[in-house]
Coordinates of C-alpha atoms in Angstrom, one line a residue:
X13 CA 59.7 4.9 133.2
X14 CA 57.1 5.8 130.3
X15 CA 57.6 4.7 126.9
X16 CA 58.7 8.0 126.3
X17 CA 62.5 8.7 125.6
X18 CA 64.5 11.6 127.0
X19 CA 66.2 11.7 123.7
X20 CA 62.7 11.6 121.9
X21 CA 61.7 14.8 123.6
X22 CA 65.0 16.7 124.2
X23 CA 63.9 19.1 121.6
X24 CA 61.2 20.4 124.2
X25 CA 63.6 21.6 127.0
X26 CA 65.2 24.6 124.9
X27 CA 63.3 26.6 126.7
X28 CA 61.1 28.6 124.4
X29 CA 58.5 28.7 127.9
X30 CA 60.0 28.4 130.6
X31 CA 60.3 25.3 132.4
X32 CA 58.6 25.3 135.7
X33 CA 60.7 23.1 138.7
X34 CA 58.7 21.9 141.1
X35 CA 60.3 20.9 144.5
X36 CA 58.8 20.3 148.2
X37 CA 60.4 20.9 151.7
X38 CA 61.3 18.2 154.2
X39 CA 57.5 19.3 156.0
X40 CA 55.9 19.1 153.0
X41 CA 55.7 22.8 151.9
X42 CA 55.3 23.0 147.8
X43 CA 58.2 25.4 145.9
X44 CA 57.8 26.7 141.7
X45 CA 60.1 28.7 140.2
X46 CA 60.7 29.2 136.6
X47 CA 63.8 28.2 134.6
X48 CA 65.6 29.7 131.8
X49 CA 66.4 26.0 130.7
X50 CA 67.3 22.4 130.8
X51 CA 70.2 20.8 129.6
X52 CA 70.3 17.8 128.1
X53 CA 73.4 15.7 129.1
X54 CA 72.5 12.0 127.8
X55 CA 69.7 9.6 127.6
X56 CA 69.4 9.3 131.1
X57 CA 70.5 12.7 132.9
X58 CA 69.3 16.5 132.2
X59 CA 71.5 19.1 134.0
X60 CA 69.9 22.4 135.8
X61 CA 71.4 25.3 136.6
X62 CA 72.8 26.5 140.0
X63 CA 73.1 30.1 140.1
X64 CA 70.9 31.2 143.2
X65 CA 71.0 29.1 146.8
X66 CA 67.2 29.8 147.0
X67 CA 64.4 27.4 148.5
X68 CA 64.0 25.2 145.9
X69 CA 67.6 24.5 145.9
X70 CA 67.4 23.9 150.1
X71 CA 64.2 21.6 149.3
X72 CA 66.0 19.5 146.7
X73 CA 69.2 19.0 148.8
X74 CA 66.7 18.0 152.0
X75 CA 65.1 15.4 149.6
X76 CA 67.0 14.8 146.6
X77 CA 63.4 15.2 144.4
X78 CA 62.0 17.4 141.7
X79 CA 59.5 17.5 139.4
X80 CA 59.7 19.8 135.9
X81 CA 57.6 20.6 133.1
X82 CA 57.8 21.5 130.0
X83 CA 56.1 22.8 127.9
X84 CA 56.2 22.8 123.4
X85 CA 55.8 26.1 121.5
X86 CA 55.2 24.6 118.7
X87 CA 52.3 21.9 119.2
X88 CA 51.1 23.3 122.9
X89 CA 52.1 19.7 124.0
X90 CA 53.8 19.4 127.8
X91 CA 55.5 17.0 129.4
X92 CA 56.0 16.3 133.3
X93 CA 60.0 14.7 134.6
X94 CA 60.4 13.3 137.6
X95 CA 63.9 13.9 138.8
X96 CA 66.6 12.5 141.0
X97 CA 69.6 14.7 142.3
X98 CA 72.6 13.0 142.3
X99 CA 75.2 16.0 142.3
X100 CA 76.8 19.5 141.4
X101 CA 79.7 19.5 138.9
X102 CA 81.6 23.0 139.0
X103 CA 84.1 22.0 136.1
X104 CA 83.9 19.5 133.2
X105 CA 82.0 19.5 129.9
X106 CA 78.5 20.0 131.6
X107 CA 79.4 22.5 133.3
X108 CA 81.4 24.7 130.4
X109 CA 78.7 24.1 128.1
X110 CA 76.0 25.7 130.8
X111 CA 78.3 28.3 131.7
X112 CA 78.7 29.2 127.7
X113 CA 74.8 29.2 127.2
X114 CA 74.1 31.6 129.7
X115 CA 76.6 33.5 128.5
X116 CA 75.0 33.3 125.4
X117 CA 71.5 34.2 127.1
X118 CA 73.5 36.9 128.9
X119 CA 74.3 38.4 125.9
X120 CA 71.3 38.9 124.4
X121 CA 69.4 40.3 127.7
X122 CA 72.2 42.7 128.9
X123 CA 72.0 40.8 132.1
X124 CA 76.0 39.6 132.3
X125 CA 76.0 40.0 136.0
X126 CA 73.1 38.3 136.9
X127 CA 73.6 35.0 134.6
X128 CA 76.3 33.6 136.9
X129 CA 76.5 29.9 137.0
X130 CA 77.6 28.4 140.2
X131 CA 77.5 25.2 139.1
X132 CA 75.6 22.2 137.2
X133 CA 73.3 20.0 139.1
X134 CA 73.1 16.9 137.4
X135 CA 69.8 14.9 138.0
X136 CA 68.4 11.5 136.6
X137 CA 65.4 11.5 135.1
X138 CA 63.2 8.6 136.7
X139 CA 59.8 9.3 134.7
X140 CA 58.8 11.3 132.0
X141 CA 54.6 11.4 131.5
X142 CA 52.6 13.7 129.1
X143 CA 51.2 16.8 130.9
X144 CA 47.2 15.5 129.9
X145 CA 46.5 12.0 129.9
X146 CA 46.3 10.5 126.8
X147 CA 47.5 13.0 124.4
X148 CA 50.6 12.1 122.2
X149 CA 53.5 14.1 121.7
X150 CA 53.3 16.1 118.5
X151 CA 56.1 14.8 116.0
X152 CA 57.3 18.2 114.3
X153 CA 58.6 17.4 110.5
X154 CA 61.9 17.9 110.0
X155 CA 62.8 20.6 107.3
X156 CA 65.3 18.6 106.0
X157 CA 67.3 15.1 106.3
X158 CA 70.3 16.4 108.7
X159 CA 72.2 13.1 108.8
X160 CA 72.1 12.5 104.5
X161 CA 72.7 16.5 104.4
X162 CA 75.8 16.1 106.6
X163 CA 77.1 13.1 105.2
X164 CA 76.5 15.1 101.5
X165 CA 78.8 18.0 103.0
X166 CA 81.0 16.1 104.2
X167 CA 81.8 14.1 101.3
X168 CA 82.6 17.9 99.5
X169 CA 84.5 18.8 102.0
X170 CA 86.6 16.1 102.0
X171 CA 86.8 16.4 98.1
X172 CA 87.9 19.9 98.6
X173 CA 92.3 20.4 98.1
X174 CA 92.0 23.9 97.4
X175 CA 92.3 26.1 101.0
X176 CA 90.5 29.1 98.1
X177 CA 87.2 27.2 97.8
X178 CA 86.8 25.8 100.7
X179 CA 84.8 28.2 102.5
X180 CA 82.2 28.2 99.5
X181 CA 82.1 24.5 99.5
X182 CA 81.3 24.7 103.5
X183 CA 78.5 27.6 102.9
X184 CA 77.1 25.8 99.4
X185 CA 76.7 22.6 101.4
X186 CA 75.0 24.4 104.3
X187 CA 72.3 25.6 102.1
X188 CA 71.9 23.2 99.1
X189 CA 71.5 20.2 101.9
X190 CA 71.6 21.3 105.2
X191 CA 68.7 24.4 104.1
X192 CA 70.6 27.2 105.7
X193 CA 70.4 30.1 104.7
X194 CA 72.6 32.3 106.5
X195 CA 75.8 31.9 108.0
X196 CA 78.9 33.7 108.6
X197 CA 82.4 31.6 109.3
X198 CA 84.6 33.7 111.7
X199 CA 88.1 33.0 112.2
X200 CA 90.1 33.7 115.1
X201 CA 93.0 36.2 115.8
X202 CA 94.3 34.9 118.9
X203 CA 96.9 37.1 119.0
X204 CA 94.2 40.3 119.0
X205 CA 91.6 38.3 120.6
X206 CA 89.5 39.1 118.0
X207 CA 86.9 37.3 115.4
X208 CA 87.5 38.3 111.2
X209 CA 84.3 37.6 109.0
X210 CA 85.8 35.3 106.5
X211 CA 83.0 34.1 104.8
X212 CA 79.5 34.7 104.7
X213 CA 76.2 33.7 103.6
X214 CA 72.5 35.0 102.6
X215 CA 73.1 39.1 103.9
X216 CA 73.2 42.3 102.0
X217 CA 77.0 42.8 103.2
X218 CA 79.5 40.4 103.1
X219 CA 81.4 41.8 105.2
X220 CA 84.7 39.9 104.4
X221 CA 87.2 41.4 106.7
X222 CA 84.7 42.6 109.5
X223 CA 86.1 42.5 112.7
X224 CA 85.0 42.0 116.2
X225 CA 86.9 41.7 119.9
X226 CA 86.0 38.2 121.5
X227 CA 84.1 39.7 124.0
X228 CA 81.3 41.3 122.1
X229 CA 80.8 38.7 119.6
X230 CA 78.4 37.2 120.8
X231 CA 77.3 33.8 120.4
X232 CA 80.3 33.2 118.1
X233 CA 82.9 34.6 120.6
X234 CA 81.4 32.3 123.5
X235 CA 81.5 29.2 121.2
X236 CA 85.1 29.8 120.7
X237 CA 86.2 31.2 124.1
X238 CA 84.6 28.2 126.1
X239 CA 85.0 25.6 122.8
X240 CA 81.6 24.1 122.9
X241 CA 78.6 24.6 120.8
X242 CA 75.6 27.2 121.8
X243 CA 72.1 27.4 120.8
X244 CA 69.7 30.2 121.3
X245 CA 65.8 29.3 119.8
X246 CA 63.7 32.2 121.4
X247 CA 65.7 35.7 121.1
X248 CA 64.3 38.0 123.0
X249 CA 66.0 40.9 120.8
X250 CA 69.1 41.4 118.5
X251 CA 72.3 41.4 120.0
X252 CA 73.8 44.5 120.0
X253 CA 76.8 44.3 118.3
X254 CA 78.3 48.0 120.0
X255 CA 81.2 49.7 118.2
X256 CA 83.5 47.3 116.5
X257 CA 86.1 48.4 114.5
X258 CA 88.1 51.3 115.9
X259 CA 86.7 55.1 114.6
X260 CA 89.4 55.4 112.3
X261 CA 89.0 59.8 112.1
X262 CA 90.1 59.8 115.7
X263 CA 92.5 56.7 115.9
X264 CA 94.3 57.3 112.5
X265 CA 94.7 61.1 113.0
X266 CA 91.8 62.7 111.3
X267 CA 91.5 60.5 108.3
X268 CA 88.1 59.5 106.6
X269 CA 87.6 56.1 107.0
X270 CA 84.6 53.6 106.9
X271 CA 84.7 50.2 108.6
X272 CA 83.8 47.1 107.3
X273 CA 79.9 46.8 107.5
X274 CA 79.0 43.6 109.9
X275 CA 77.5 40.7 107.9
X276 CA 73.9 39.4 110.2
X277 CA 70.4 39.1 110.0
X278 CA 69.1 42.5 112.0
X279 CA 66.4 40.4 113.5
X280 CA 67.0 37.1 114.0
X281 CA 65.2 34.3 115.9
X282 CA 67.4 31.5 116.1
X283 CA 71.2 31.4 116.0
X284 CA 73.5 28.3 116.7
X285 CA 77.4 29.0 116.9
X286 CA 79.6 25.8 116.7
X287 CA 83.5 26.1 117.4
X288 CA 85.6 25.4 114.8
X289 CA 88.7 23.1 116.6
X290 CA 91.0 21.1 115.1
X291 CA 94.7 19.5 116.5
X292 CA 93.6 20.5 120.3
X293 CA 92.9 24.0 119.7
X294 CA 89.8 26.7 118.5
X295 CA 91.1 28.3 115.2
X296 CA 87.4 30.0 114.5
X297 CA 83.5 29.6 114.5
X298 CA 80.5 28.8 112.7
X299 CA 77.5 30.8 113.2
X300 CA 74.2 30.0 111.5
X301 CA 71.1 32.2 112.4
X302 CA 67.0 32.9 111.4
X303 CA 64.4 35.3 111.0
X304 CA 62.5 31.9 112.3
X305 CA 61.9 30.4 116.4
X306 CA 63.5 27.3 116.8
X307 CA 64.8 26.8 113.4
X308 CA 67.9 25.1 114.7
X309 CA 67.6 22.5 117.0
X310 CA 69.8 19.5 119.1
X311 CA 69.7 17.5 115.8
X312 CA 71.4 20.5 113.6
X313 CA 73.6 21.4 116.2
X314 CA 75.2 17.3 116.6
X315 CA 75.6 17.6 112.4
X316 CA 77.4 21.5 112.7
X317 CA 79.6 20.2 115.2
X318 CA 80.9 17.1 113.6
X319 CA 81.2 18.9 110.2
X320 CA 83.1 22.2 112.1
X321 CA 85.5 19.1 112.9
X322 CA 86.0 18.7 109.3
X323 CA 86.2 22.3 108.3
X324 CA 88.5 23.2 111.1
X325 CA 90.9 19.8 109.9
X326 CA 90.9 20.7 106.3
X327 CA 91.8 24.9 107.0
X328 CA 94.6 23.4 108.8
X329 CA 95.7 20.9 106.5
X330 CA 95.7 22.9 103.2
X331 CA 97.2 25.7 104.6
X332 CA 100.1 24.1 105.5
X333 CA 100.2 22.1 101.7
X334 CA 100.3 25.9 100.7
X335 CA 103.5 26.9 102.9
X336 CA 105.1 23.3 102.3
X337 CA 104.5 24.4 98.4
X338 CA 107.8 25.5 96.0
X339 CA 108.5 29.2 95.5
X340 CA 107.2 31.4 92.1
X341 CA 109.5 30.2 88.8
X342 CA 110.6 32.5 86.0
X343 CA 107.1 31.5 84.5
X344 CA 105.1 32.4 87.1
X345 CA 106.4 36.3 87.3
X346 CA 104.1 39.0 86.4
X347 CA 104.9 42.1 85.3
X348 CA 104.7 45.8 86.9
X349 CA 101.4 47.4 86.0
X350 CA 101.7 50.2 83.4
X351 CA 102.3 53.7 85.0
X352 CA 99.3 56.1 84.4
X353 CA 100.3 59.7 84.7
X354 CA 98.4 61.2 87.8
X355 CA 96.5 58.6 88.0
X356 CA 98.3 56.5 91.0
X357 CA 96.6 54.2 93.8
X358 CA 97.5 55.7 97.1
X359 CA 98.4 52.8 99.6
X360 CA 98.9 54.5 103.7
X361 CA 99.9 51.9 106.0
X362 CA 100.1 51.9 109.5
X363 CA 102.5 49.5 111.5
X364 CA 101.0 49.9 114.8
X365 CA 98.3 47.6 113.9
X366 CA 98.6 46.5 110.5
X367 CA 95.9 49.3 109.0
X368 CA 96.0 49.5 105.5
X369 CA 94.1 52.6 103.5
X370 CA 93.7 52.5 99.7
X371 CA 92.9 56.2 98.1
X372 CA 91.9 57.3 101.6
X373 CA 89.2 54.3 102.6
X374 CA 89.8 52.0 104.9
X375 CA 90.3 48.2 103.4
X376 CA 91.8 46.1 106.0
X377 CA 93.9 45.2 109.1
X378 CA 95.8 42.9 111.4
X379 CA 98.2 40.2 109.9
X380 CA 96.5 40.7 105.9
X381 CA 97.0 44.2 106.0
X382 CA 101.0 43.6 107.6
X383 CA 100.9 41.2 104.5
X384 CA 99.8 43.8 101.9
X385 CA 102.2 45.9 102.7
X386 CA 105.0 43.7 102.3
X387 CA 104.1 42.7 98.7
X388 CA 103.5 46.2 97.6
X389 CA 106.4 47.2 99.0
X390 CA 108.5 44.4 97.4
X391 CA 106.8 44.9 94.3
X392 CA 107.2 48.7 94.3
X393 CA 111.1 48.4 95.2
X394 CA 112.5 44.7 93.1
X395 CA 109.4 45.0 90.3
X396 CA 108.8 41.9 91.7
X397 CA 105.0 41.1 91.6
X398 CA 104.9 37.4 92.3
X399 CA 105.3 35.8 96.0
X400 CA 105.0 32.8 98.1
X401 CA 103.6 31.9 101.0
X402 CA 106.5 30.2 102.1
X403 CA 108.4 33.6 101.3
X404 CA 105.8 35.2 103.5
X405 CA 106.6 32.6 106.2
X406 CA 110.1 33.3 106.6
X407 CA 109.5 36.9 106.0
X408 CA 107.0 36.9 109.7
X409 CA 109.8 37.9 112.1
X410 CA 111.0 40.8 110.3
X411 CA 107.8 41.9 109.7
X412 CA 107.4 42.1 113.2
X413 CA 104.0 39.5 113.0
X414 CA 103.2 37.2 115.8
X415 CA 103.8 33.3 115.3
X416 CA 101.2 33.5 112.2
X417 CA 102.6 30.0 110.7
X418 CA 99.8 27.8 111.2
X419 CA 97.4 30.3 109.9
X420 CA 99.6 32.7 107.3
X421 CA 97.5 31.1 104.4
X422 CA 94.0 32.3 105.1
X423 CA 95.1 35.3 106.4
X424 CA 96.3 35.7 102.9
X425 CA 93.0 34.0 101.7
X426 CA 91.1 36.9 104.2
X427 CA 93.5 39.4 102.4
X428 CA 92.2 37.8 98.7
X429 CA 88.4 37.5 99.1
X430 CA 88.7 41.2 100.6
X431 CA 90.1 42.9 97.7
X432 CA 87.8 41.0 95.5
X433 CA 84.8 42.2 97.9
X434 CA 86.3 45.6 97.2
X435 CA 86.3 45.4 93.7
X436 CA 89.1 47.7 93.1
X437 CA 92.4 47.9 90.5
X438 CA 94.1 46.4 93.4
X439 CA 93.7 42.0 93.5
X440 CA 95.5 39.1 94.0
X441 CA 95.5 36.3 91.9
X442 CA 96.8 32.8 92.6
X443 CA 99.2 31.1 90.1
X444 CA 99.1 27.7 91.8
X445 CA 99.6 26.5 94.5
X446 CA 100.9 28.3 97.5
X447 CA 102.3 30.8 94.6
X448 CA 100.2 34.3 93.7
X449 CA 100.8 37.7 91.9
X450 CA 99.8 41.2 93.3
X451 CA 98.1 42.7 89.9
X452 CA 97.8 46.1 90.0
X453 CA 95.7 49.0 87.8
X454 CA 97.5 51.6 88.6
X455 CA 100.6 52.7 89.7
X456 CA 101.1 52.4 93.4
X457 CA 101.8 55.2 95.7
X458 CA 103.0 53.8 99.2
X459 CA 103.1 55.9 102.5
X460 CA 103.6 54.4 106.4
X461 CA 103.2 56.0 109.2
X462 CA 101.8 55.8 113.0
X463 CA 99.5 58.0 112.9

């Protein structure tokens, strides 16, 4: 083999122009087809994809040889592999994380049906030459130092013991060292199979409180469905988002309401969505994007994924320091907001999905909305304003939530950061630890119904 190193060049094989696979029939009869792209598996291996049993798939099981080239965007360099099939894997870590990325591709080109993986052919790669004789490979400067930017983030996040700050820590990091500068962190409903915008990053909505079903979140809902992380460079046009939230004049009888506005880039280039899993399971995602090509590449997704880790660990770990925490004191209660005549906030809730309207717009759903509720109501009824969210935690059943426990405290965290996006005489303020108070403007005026 050349001096070259797969790892050196494994930047080139995103795809940004096609790859070209070159394979030749037992007689001798020359095959090219194009590629959407090559998969980098390890220092030795690359991975294709099997999705059509055409001839150069018949020519490379006949002789077990391919050549592929590829070409750089950036510099105009190429490079030629010469390949050795060794086999087809149709489950495994290779195979999900193909399967995810053109999913991913899928999404973007409203071709679902044709992007069908069959499987993953895994071939060594025996040589790797430049395309023109004597012309180096172009060395593209870095726009950043990703491993001392990660180990910088990383040390904050570990720093972090407050489950409230922690998603501005993550986002700060991302763009003070890692030079993102948009990014959205989604967190998983797995009872709705759905995706909630947490936090966000760099757009003109927030959109705390968006939400969107699994299936048509694209990038973001693959990362999380299959658990491994995906990487688009070249996109051939926006993804189209389709209807997201509900239309709340048909669903909700007739009544006004506007969803929450979609945090993203309407153009974006590059977009790189990394699961966020922690204790065997996918609790959300992080999704990073560009108005630039190739902006992110195998080097920014390797730092994302190790830091998701981290992220994913710590929402875990402090939400359960806020249920394990003590319930509100005499000290901590707050008293009931002073009553305005005719001037009350109008609260309508409805059970059959957690909706929650305030003066006629529509604020939020799901398990924070099920949540808001409860406190008004308790608040309303005992004058009450303080809670818990261990009080929450035993409240769950007869609220008629799913098994929320692992995740009660940033669903109230979702609840939080969305009044305080709304900006309203409505908010929630946190006492200390795993203890907060539901401060109020105005008098409330509560009304549930189905709809």
């Amino acid at each position: 083999m050349s001096a070259l190193t797969l790892h050196a060049v494994r930047r080139i094989l995103d795809g940004g122009i096609p790859p070209t696979l070159c394979s030749v029939s037992e007689d001798g009869v020359p095959h090219v087809n194009l590629l959407s792209h090559v998969e980098y598996v390890d220092p030795e291996h690359v991975a294709l994809t099997f999705q059509f049993f055409n001839h150069s798939r018949q020519n490379i099981l006949a002789t077990g040889r391919a050549s592929l080239m590829v070409e750089d965007p950036s510099t105009g360099g190429g490079l030629a592999l010469q390949l050795r099939y060794l086999r087809t894997e149709t489950e495994g870590p290779v195979f999900e994380r193909l399967r995810a990325k053109l999913a991913g591709i899928a999404a973007h080109t409203g071709m679902e049906d044709v992007f069908r993986l069959r499987g993953a052919d895994i071939y060594r790669v025996q040589d790797i030459a430049p395309l023109h004789e004597g012309a180096p490979l172009a060395t593209l400067k870095p726009r950043c130092d990703l491993a001392a930017g990660a180990r910088a983030v990383s040390a904050r996040l570990a720093d972090c013991s407050d489950l409230a700050l922690l998603p501005q820590v993550a986002l700060d990091g991302l763009r003070q060292d890692l030079a993102v500068r948009h990014a959205i962190l989604w967190l998983l409903d797995s009872h709705r199979q759905s995706l909630y915008a947490l936090a966000s990053m760099g757009y003109a909505q927030p959109g705390i409180g968006a939400e969107l079903p699994l299936a048509e979140a694209g990038l973001a809902g693959v990362a999380v469905r299959e658990g491994v992380a995906l990487r688009i460079g070249h996109m051939a046009r926006m993804y189209r988002y389709g209807r997201t939230l509900h239309q709340i004049a048909v669903d909700q009888g007739g009544i006004d309401g506007q969803p929450i506005a979609l945090p993203g880039l309407p153009t974006p280039c590059s977009q790189l969505a990394v699961p966020l899993r922690a204790q065997g399971r996918t609790v959300g995602a992080l999704l990073v994007e560009s108005e630039s090509d190739q902006f992110f590449g195998y080097d920014d997704e390797d730092a994302l994924a190790v830091l998701g880790a981290q992220l994913a660990q710590a929402l875990v770990a402090l939400q359960r320091a806020e249920l394990d925490a003590t319930a509100p004191t005499h000290q901590d209660a707050h008293a009931a907001p002073s009553t305005v005549q005719g001037s009350t906030l109008h609260l309508r809730y409805f059970p059959r999905d957690g909706t929650v309207f305030i003066d006629g717009q529509y604020l939020i759903k799901g398990v924070a909305g099920a949540i808001l509720w409860k406190i008004a109501s308790d608040a309303q009824r005992s004058g009450r304003w303080d809670f818990s969210t261990r009080e929450l935690r035993l409240a769950g059943s007869a609220l008629g939530l799913p098994d929320v426990q692992d995740n009660l405290g940033v669903r109230l965290l979702l609840l939080q950061r969305r009044l305080a996006d709304w900006g309203g005489p409505l908010q929630i303020h946190k006492l200390r630890r795993g203890c907060y108070a539901l401060a109020a403007g105005r008098a409330l005026q509560l009304e549930s119904g189905e709809g």
